[in-house]
Coordinates of N, CA and C in Angstrom, one line a residue:
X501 N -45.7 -7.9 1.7 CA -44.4 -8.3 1.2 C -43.3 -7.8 2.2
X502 N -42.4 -8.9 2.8 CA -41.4 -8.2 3.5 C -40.5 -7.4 3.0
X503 N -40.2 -5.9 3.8 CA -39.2 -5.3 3.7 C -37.7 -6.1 3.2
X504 N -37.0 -5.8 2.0 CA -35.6 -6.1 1.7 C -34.5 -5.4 2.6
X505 N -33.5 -6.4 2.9 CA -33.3 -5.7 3.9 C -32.0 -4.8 3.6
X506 N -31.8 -4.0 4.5 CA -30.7 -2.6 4.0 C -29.2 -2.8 3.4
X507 N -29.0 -3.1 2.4 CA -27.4 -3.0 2.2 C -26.4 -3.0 3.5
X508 N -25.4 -3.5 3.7 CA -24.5 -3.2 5.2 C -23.4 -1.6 4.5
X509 N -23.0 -1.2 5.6 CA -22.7 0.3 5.1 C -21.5 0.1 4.6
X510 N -20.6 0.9 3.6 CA -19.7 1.0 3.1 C -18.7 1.4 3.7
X511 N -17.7 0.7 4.0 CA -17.0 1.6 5.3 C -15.3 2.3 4.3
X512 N -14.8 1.6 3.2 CA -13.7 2.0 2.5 C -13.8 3.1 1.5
X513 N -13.0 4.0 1.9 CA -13.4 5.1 0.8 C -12.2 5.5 0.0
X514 N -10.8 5.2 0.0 CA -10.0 4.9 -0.6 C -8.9 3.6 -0.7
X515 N -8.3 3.0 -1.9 CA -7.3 1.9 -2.0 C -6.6 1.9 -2.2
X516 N -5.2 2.1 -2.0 CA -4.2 2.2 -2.8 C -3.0 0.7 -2.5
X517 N -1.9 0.2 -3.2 CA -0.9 -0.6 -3.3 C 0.3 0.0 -2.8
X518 N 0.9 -0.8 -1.5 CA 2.4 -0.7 -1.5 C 3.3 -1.0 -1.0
X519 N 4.9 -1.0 -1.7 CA 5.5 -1.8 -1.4 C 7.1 -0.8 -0.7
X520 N 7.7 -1.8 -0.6 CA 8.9 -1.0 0.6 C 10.2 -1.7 0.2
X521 N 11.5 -1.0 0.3 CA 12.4 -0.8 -0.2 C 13.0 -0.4 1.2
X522 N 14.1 -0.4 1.1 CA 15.4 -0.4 2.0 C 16.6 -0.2 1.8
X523 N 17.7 0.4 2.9 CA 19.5 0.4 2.4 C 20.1 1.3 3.4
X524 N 21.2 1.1 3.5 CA 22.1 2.6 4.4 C 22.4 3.3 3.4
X525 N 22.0 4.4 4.2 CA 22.3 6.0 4.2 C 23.6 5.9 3.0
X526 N 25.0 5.6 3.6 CA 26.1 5.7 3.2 C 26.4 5.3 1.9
X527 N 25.4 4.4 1.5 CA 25.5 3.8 0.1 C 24.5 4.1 -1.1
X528 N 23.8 5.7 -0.7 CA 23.5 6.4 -1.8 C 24.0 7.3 -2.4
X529 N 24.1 7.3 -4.0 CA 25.2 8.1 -4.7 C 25.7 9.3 -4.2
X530 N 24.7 10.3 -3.2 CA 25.1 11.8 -3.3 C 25.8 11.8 -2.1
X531 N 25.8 10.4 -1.1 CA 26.7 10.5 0.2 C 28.7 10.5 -0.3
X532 N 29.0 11.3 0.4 CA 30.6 11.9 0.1 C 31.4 11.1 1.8
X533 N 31.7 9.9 1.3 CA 32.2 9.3 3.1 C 33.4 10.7 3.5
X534 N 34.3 11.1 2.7 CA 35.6 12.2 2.9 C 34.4 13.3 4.3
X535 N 33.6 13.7 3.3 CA 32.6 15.1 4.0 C 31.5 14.8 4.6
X536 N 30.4 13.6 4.5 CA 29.7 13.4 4.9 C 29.6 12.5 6.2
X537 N 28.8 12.4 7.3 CA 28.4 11.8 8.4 C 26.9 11.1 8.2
X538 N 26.8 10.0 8.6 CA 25.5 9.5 8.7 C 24.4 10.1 9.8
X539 N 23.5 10.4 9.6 CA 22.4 10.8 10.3 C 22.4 9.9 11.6
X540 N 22.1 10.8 12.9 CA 22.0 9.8 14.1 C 20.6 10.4 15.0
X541 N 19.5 11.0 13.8 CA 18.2 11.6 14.2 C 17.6 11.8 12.8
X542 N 15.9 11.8 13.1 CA 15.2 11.9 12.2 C 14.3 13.3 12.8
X543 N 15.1 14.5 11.8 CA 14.5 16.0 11.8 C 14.2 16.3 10.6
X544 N 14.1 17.8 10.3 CA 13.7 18.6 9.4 C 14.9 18.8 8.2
X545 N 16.1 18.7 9.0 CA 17.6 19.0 8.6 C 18.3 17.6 8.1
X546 N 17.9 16.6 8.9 CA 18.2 15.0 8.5 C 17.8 15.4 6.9
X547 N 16.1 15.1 7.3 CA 15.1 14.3 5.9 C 15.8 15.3 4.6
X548 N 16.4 16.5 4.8 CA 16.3 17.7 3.7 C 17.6 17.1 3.4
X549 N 18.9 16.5 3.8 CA 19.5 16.1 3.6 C 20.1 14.8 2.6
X550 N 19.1 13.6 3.4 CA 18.3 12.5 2.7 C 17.7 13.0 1.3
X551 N 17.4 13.7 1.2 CA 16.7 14.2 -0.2 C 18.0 14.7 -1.0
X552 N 19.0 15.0 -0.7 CA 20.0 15.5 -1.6 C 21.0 14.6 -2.4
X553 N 20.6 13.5 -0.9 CA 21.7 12.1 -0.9 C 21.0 11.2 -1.9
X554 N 19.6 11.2 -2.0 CA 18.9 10.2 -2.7 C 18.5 10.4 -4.2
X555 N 19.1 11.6 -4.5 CA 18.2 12.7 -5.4 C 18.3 11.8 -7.0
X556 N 19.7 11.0 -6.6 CA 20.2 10.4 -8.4 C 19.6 8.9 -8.5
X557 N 19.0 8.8 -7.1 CA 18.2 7.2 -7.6 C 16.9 7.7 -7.9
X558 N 16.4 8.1 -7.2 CA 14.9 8.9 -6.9 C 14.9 9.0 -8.4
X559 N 15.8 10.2 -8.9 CA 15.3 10.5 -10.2 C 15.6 9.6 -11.3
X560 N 16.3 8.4 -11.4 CA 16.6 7.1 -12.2 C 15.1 6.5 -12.3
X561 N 14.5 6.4 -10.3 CA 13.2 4.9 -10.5 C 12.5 5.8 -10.9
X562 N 12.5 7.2 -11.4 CA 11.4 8.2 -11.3 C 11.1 7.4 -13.2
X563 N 12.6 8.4 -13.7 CA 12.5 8.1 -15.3 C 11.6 6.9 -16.2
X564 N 12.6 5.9 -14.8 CA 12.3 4.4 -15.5 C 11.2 4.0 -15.3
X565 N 10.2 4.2 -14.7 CA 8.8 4.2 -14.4 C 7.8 5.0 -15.5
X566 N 8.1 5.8 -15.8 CA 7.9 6.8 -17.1 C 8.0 6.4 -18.1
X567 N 9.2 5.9 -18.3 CA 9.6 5.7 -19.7 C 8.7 3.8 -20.2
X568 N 8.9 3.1 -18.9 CA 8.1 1.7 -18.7 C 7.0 1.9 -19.2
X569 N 6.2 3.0 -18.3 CA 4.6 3.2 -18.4 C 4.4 3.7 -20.0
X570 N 5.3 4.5 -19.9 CA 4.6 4.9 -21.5 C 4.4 3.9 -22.8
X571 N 5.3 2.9 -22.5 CA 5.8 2.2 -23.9 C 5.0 1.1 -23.8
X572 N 4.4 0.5 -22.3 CA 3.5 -0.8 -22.1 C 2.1 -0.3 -21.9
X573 N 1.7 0.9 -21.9 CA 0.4 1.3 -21.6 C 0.0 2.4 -23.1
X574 N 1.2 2.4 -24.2 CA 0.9 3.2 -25.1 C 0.5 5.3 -25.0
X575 N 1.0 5.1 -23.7 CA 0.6 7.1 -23.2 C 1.3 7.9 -24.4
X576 N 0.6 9.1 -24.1 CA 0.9 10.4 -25.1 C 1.4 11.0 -24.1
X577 N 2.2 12.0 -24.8 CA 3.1 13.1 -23.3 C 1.7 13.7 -22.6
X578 N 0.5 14.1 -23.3 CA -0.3 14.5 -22.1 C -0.9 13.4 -21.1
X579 N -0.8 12.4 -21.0 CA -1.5 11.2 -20.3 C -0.8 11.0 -19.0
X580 N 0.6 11.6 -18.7 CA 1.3 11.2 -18.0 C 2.6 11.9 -17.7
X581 N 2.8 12.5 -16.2 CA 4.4 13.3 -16.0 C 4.6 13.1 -14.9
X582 N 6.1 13.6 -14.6 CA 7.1 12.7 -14.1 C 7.4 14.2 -12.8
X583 N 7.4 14.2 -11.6 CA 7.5 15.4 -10.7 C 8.2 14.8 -10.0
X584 N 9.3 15.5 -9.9 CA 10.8 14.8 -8.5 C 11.2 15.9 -8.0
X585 N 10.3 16.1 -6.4 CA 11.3 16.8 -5.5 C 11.7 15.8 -4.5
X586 N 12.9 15.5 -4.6 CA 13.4 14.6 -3.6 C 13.6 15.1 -2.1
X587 N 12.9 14.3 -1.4 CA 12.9 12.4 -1.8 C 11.7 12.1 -1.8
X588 N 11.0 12.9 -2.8 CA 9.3 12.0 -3.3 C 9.7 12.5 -4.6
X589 N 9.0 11.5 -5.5 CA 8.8 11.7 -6.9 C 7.2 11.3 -7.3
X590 N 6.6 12.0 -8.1 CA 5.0 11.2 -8.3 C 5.1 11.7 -9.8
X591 N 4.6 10.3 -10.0 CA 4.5 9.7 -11.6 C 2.8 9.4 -11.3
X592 N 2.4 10.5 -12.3 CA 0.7 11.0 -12.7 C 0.3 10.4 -13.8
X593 N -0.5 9.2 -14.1 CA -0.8 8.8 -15.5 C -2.2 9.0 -15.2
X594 N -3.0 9.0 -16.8 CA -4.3 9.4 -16.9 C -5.6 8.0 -16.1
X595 N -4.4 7.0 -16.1 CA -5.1 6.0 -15.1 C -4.9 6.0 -13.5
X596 N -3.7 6.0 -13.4 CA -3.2 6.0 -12.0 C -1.9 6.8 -11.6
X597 N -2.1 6.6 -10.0 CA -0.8 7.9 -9.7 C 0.3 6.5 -9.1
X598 N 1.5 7.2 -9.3 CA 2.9 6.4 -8.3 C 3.5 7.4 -7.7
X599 N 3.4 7.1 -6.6 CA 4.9 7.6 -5.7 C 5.6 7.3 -4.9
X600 N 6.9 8.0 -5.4 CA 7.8 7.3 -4.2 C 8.5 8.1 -3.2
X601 N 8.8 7.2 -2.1 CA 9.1 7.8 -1.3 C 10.4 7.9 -0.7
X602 N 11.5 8.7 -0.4 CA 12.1 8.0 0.4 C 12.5 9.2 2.0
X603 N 12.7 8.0 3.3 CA 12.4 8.7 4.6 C 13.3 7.9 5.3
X604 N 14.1 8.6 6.4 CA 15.0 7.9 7.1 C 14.2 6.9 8.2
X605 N 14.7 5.7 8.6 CA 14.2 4.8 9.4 C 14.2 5.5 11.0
X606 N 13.2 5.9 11.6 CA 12.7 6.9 13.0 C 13.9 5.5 13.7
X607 N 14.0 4.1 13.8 CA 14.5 3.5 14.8 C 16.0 3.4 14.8
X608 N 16.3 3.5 13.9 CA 17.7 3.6 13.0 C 17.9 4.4 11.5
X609 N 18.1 5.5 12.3 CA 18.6 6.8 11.1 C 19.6 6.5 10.7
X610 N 20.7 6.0 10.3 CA 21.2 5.5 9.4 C 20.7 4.7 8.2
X611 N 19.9 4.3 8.3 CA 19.4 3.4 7.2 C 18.0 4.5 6.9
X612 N 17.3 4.0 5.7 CA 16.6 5.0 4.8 C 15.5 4.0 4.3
X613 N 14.3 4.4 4.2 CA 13.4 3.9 3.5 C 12.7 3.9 2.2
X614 N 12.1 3.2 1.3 CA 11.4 3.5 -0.2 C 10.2 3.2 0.1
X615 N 9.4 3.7 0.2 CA 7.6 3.1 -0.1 C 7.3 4.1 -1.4
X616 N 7.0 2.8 -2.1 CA 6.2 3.0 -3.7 C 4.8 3.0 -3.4
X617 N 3.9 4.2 -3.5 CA 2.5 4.0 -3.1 C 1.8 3.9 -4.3
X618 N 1.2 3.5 -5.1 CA 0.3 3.2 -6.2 C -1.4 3.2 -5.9
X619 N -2.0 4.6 -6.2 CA -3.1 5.2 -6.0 C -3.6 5.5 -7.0
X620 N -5.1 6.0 -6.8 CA -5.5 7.2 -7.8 C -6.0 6.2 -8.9
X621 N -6.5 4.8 -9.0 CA -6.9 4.2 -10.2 C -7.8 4.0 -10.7
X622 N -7.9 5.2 -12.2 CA -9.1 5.8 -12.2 C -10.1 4.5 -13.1
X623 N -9.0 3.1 -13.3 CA -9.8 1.9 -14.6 C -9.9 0.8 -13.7
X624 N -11.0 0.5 -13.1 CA -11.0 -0.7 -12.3 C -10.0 -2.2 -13.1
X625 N -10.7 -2.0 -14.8 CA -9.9 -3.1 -15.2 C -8.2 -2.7 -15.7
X626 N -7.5 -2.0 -15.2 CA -6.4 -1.8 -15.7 C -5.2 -2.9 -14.9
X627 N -6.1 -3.4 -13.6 CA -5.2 -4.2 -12.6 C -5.3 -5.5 -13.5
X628 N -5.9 -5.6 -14.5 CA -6.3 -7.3 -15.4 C -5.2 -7.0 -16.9
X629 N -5.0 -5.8 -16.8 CA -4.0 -5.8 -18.1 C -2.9 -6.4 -18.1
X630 N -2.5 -7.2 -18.8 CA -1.1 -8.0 -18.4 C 0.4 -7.0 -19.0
X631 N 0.2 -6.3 -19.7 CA 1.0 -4.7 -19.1 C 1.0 -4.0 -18.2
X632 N 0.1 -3.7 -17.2 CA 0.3 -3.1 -16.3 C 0.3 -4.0 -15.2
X633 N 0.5 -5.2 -15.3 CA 0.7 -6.3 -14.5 C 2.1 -6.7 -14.4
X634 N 2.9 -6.5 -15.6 CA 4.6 -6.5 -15.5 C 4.7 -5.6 -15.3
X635 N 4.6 -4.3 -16.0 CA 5.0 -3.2 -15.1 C 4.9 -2.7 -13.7
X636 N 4.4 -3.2 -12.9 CA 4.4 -3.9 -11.5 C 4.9 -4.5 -10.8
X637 N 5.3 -5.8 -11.6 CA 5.8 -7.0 -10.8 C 6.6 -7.4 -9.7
X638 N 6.2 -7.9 -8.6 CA 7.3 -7.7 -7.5 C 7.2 -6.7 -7.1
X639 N 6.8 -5.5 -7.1 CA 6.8 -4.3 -6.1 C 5.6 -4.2 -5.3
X640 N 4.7 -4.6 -5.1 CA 3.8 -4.3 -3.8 C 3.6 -5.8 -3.1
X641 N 3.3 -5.3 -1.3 CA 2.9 -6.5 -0.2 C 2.0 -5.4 0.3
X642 N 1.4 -4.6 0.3 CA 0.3 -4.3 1.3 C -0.9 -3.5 0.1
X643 N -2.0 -4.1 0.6 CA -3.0 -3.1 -0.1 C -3.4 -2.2 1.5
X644 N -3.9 -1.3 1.4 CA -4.1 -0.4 2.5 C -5.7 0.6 1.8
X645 N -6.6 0.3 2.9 CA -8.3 0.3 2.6 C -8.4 2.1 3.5
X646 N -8.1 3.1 3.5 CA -9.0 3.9 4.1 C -10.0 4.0 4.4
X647 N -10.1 3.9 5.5 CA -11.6 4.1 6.4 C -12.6 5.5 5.9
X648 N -14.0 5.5 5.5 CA -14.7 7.0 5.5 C -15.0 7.4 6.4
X649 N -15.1 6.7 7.4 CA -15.7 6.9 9.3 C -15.4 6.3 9.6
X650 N -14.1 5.6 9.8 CA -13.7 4.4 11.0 C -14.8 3.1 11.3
X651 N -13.9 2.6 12.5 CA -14.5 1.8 12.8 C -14.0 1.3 13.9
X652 N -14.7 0.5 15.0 CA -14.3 0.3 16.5 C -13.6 -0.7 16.0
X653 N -12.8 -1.0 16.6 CA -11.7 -2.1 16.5 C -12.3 -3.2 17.4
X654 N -13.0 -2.7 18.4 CA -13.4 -3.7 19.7 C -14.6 -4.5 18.7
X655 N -15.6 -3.4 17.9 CA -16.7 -4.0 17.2 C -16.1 -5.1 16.2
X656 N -15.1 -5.0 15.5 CA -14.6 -6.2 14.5 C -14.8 -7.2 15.5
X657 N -13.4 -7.6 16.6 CA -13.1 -8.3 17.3 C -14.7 -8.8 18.0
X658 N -15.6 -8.2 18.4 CA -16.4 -9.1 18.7 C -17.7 -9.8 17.7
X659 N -17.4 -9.2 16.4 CA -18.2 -9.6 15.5 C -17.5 -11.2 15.2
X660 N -16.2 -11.0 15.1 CA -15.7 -12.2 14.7 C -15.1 -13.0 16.0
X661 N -15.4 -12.8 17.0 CA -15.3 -13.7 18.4 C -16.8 -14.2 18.1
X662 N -17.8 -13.7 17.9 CA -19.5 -14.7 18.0 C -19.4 -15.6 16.5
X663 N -18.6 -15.5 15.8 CA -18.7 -16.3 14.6 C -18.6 -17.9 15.4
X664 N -18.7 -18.8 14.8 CA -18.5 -20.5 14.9 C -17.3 -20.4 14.8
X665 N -16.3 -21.7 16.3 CA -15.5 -21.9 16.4 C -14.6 -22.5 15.3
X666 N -15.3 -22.8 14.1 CA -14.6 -23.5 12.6 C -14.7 -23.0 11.7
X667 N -15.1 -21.4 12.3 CA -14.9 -20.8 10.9 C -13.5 -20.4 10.6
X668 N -13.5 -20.0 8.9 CA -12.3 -19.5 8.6 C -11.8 -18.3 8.9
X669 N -12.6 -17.4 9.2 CA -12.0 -15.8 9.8 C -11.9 -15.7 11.1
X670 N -10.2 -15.5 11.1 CA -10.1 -15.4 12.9 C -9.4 -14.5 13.1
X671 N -9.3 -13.8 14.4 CA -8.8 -13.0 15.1 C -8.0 -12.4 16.2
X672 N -6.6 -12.1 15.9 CA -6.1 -11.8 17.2 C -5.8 -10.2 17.7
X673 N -5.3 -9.6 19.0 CA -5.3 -8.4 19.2 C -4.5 -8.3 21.1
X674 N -4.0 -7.4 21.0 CA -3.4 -7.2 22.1 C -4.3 -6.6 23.2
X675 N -4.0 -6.7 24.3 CA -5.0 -6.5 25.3 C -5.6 -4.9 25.4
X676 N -4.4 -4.1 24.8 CA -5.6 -2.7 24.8 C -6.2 -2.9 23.7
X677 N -6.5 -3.6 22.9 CA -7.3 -3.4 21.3 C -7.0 -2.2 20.2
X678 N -5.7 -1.9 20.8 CA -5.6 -0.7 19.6 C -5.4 -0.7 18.1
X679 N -5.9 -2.3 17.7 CA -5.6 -2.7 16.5 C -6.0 -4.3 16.7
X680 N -6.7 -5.0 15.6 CA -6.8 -6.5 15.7 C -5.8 -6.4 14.4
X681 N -6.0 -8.4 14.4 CA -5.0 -8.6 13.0 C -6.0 -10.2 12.0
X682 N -6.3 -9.9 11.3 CA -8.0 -10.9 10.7 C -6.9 -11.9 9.8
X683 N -7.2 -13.0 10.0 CA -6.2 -14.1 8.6 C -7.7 -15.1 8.4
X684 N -7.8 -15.0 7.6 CA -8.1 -16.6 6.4 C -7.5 -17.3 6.7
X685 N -8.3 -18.7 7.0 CA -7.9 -20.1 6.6 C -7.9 -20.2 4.9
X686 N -5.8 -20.6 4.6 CA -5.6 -20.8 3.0 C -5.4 -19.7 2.1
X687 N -5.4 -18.3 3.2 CA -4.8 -17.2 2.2 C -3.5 -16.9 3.4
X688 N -2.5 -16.1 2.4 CA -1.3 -16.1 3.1 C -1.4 -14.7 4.2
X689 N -2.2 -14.0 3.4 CA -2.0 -12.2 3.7 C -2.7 -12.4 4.8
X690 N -2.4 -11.4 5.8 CA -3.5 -10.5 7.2 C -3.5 -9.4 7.2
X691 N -4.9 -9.4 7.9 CA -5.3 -8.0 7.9 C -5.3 -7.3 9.0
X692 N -5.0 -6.1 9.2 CA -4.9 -4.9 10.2 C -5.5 -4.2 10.2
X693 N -6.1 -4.4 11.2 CA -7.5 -3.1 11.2 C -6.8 -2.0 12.5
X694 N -6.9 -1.2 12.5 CA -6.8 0.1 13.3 C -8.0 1.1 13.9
X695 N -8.9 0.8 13.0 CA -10.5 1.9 13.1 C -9.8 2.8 12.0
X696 N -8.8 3.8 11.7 CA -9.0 3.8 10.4 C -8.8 3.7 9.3
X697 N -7.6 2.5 9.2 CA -7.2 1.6 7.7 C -7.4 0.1 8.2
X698 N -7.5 -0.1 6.9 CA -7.8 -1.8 7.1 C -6.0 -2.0 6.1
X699 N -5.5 -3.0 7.3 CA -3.8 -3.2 5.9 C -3.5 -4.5 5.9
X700 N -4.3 -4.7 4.1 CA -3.5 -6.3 4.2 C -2.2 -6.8 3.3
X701 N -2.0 -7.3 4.9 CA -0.4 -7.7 4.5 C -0.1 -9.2 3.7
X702 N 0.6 -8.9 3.2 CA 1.4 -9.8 2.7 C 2.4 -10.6 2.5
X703 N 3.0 -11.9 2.8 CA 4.3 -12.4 3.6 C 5.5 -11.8 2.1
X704 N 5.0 -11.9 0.7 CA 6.2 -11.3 -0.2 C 5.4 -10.7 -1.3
X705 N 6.2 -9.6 -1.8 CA 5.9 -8.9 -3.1 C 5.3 -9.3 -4.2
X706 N 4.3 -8.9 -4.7 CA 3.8 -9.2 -6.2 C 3.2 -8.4 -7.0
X707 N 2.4 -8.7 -7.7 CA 2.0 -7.8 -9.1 C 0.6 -7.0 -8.2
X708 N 0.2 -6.1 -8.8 CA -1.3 -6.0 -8.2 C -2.1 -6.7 -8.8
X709 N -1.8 -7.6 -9.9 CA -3.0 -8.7 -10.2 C -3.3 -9.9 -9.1
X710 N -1.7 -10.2 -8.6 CA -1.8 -11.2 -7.5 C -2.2 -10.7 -5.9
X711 N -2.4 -9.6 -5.8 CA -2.5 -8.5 -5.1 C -4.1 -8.6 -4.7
X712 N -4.8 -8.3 -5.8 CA -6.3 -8.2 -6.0 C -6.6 -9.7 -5.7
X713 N -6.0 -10.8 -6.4 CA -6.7 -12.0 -6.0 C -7.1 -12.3 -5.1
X714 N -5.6 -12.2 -4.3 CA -6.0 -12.5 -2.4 C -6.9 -12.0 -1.8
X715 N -7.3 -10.3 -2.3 CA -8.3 -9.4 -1.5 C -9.5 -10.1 -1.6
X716 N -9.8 -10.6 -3.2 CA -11.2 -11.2 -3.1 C -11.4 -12.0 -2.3
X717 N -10.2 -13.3 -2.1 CA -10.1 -14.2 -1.2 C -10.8 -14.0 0.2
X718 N -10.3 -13.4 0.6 CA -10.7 -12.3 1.6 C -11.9 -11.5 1.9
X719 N -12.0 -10.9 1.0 CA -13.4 -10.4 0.7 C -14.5 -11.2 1.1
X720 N -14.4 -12.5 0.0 CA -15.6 -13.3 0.0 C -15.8 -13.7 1.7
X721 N -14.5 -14.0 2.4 CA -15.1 -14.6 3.6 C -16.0 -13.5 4.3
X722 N -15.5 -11.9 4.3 CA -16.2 -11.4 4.9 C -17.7 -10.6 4.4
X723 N -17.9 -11.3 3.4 CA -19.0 -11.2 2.8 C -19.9 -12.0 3.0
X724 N -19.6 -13.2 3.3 CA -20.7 -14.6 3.7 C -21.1 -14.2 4.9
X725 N -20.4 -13.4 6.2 CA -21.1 -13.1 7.5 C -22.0 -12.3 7.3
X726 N -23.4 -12.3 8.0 CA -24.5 -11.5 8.5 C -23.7 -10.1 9.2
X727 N -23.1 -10.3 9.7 CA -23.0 -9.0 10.7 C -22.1 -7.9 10.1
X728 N -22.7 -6.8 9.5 CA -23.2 -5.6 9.6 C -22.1 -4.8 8.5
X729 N -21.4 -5.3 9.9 CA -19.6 -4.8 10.9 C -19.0 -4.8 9.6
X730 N -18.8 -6.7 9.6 CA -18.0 -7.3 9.1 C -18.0 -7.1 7.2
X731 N -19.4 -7.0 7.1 CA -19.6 -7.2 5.5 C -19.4 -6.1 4.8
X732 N -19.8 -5.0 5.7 CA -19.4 -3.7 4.8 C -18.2 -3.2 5.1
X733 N -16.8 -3.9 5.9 CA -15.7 -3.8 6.0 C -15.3 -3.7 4.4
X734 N -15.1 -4.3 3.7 CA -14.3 -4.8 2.8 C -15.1 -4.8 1.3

């Protein structure tokens, strides 16, 4: 009887959702235009700052995320709490974690960033609940795959350069390879490989139910390849 042959190796060891947010500096509540100056560097003294200026939104999307989750997912005060040291807040539910972020833009310190990370999901089916599917809505464009051991970036790229010229999974990358970028024929999102996150992007915001669909989308193509690389990517 022939040997079955080996599973391809598992290369993602965590998943998490997220989405990004934006604005100047000047136009958060705790900024005082009389006393305050806008940041023209991203330090120790900036960000600690940023955290003072941000502190009355931070703790608004903190509440209102709390107060959402509890009432669409049915939580008990132990299932779920609410931690704001600004400018992060993480909102802990007995299914999943959120948090947010906020960090001045490294290219333009004046302006400020939000990334809502959505991790930690301890109910595979809780992304199919159409509660925790509005309570989402519109906030994430990237799912982001942690690597458990990386992966050559050069190895993707020539796994998917030997595929058939008509296939659907194609590939581009800049000439040092310090990153390719994988699209589907008929899905919108691409993917970023690095060696050690896989990040697929998304051209606009949605639920993580619409979120998850595309990945399968995705998935499936890299699952029909034989090579190795490619299949236990994803």
């Amino acid at each position: 009887m022939p040997k079955a042959p080996e599973p391809p190796p598992t290369y993602v060891a965590a998943v998490s959702l997220l989405g990004h947010g934006a604005g100047a500096v000047k136009n958060l509540a705790g900024f005082r235009k009389p006393h305050h100056t806008v940041p023209d560097a991203v330090n120790a003294v900036t960000t600690a700052f940023l955290g003072k200026l941000c502190a009355a939104e931070l703790t608004e999307e903190g509440e209102d995320y709390f107060q959402r989750a509890k009432a669409a997912l049915g939580y008990k005060r132990a299932d779920l709490s609410l931690d704001v040291t600004s400018p992060v807040a993480v909102l802990t539910a007995k299914d999943f974690t959120l948090e947010i972020a906020y960090a001045l833009e490294r290219d333009d310190p004046a302006a400020f960033r939000i990334t809502r990370t959505l991790h930690s999901l301890r109910d595979g089916e809780l992304v199919h609940r159409e509660e925790f599917d509005r309570l989402f809505a519109g906030t994430f464009s990237t799912i982001v795959f942690t690597l458990a051991k990386g992966v050559k970036v050069e190895a993707v790229i020539d796994a998917i350069e030997a595929r058939p010229a008509d296939d659907p999974l194609k590939v581009s990358y800049p000439s040092d390879c310090r990153h390719c970028v994988l699209t589907v024929e008929g899905v919108a999102a691409e993917v970023v490989c690095d060696g050690a996150t896989l990040e697929m992007r998304f051209p606009r915001a949605g639920s993580p139910r619409e979120m998850i669909a595309a990945f399968l989308a995705v998935r499936s193509a890299f699952a029909l390849t034989k090579d190795r690389v490619l299949a236990g990517l994803l």
